[in-house]
Amino acid sequence: LSFSLLSGFCQTQLELNIDAHESYMTADKELNDVYQTILSEYKSDTLFIKNLKASQRIWITFRDAEVLVKYPEIGSSNYGSVLPMCVSLYLEQLTRTRITTLKEWTTGAIEGDVCNGSVKIK
């Protein structure tokens, strides 16, 4: 966590909620950048692009479902004022995991990796 609270500065819950949301938005932008890079680098492989787009749509559905599993009563007051922060932190965690997964297509596979599939060789 990169919140100022952890480094000794007091923050209101609203400020913590905003910081968590901004951190998630940074991760979301990074995910979109990686996704766009892959689309560009692999544009000649139409089957791959079709499958990547389908995978990303499914991942978004999965991500949203995971949030609902973790916080099933998002509309209720059961979680109090920390809910926006907690949801943003979880969204960021899920998004960073997806970034790691997708980056394989931007970094490339090592030559000789017989299981590289659609990942280009470096």
Short mmCIF file of C-alpha atoms in Angstrom, two decimals:
data_model
loop_
_atom_site.label_atom_id
_atom_site.label_comp_id
_atom_site.label_asym_id
_atom_site.label_seq_id
_atom_site.Cartn_x
_atom_site.Cartn_y
_atom_site.Cartn_z
CA LEU A 1 0.00 0.00 0.00
CA SER A 2 1.26 3.42 -0.86
CA PHE A 3 -1.03 5.45 1.32
CA SER A 4 0.39 8.37 3.25
CA LEU A 5 -1.26 6.94 6.35
CA LEU A 6 1.35 4.19 6.37
CA SER A 7 4.18 6.69 6.32
CA GLY A 8 2.94 8.63 9.34
CA PHE A 9 0.61 11.22 7.83
CA CYS A 10 -3.02 11.27 8.86
CA GLN A 11 -5.60 11.18 6.13
CA THR A 12 -9.33 11.24 6.20
CA GLN A 13 -11.22 8.22 4.92
CA LEU A 14 -12.32 10.29 1.95
CA GLU A 15 -8.68 11.02 1.10
CA LEU A 16 -7.81 7.32 1.46
CA ASN A 17 -10.73 6.44 -0.82
CA ILE A 18 -9.55 8.95 -3.40
CA ASP A 19 -5.94 7.73 -3.22
CA ALA A 20 -7.03 4.12 -3.66
CA HIS A 21 -9.22 5.04 -6.63
CA GLU A 22 -6.40 7.00 -8.25
CA SER A 23 -4.04 4.08 -7.74
CA TYR A 24 -6.56 1.75 -9.37
CA MET A 25 -7.02 4.18 -12.26
CA THR A 26 -3.24 4.22 -12.78
CA ALA A 27 -3.24 0.42 -12.97
CA ASP A 28 -6.24 0.49 -15.32
CA LYS A 29 -4.42 2.91 -17.63
CA GLU A 30 -1.36 0.65 -17.60
CA LEU A 31 -3.56 -2.32 -18.48
CA ASN A 32 -5.09 -0.42 -21.38
CA ASP A 33 -1.64 0.64 -22.59
CA VAL A 34 -0.38 -2.96 -22.51
CA TYR A 35 -3.55 -4.14 -24.28
CA GLN A 36 -3.16 -1.50 -27.01
CA THR A 37 0.51 -2.42 -27.46
CA ILE A 38 -0.43 -6.06 -27.96
CA LEU A 39 -3.16 -5.12 -30.45
CA SER A 40 -0.62 -3.11 -32.40
CA GLU A 41 2.22 -5.64 -32.29
CA TYR A 42 0.00 -8.58 -33.24
CA LYS A 43 -2.35 -6.80 -35.66
CA SER A 44 -1.50 -9.13 -38.54
CA ASP A 45 -2.63 -12.18 -36.52
CA THR A 46 -6.38 -11.74 -36.83
CA LEU A 47 -7.28 -14.96 -35.04
CA PHE A 48 -5.10 -13.99 -32.09
CA ILE A 49 -6.65 -10.50 -31.96
CA LYS A 50 -10.16 -11.97 -32.05
CA ASN A 51 -9.27 -14.32 -29.20
CA LEU A 52 -7.50 -11.59 -27.22
CA LYS A 53 -10.56 -9.34 -27.44
CA ALA A 54 -12.82 -12.18 -26.32
CA SER A 55 -10.44 -12.98 -23.47
CA GLN A 56 -10.38 -9.37 -22.33
CA ARG A 57 -14.18 -9.10 -22.35
CA ILE A 58 -14.39 -12.30 -20.29
CA TRP A 59 -11.69 -11.04 -17.92
CA ILE A 60 -13.67 -7.83 -17.30
CA THR A 61 -16.75 -9.92 -16.47
CA PHE A 62 -14.58 -12.09 -14.19
CA ARG A 63 -13.07 -9.02 -12.50
CA ASP A 64 -16.48 -7.53 -11.80
CA ALA A 65 -17.77 -10.86 -10.50
CA GLU A 66 -14.76 -11.22 -8.21
CA VAL A 67 -15.51 -7.83 -6.65
CA LEU A 68 -19.08 -8.93 -6.02
CA VAL A 69 -17.85 -12.17 -4.45
CA LYS A 70 -15.58 -10.26 -2.11
CA TYR A 71 -18.10 -7.49 -1.37
CA PRO A 72 -21.51 -9.09 -2.08
CA GLU A 73 -23.55 -6.25 -0.66
CA ILE A 74 -21.86 -3.32 -2.35
CA GLY A 75 -24.98 -1.16 -2.15
CA SER A 76 -25.41 -1.67 1.59
CA SER A 77 -23.80 0.13 4.48
CA ASN A 78 -22.35 -3.07 5.95
CA TYR A 79 -18.80 -2.03 5.12
CA GLY A 80 -18.97 1.60 6.13
CA SER A 81 -16.92 4.39 4.62
CA VAL A 82 -13.95 2.13 3.83
CA LEU A 83 -15.83 0.28 1.08
CA PRO A 84 -14.75 2.53 -1.81
CA MET A 85 -11.12 2.16 -0.72
CA CYS A 86 -11.38 -1.60 -0.33
CA VAL A 87 -13.07 -2.05 -3.70
CA SER A 88 -10.45 0.12 -5.42
CA LEU A 89 -7.61 -1.79 -3.76
CA TYR A 90 -9.10 -5.11 -4.88
CA LEU A 91 -9.71 -3.82 -8.42
CA GLU A 92 -6.09 -2.68 -8.54
CA GLN A 93 -4.86 -6.08 -7.36
CA LEU A 94 -6.92 -7.90 -9.99
CA THR A 95 -5.82 -5.45 -12.68
CA ARG A 96 -2.12 -5.76 -11.82
CA THR A 97 -2.43 -9.54 -12.07
CA ARG A 98 -3.98 -9.15 -15.53
CA ILE A 99 -1.18 -6.77 -16.55
CA THR A 100 1.38 -9.40 -15.58
CA THR A 101 -0.49 -11.99 -17.64
CA LEU A 102 -0.75 -9.79 -20.73
CA LYS A 103 2.83 -8.50 -20.57
CA GLU A 104 4.02 -11.92 -21.71
CA TRP A 105 2.90 -10.92 -25.23
CA THR A 106 4.90 -7.68 -25.08
CA THR A 107 8.10 -9.11 -23.61
CA GLY A 108 8.12 -12.18 -25.84
CA ALA A 109 9.07 -15.77 -25.26
CA ILE A 110 12.58 -17.17 -25.05
CA GLU A 111 13.68 -19.01 -28.16
CA GLY A 112 13.29 -22.71 -27.64
CA ASP A 113 10.18 -22.34 -25.48
CA VAL A 114 8.07 -25.01 -27.14
CA CYS A 115 4.99 -23.93 -25.20
CA ASN A 116 5.07 -20.25 -26.22
CA GLY A 117 1.86 -20.58 -28.26
CA SER A 118 0.99 -17.22 -29.77
CA VAL A 119 3.74 -15.34 -27.92
CA LYS A 120 6.37 -14.03 -30.31
CA ILE A 121 10.00 -15.07 -29.79
CA LYS A 122 12.23 -12.28 -28.46
#
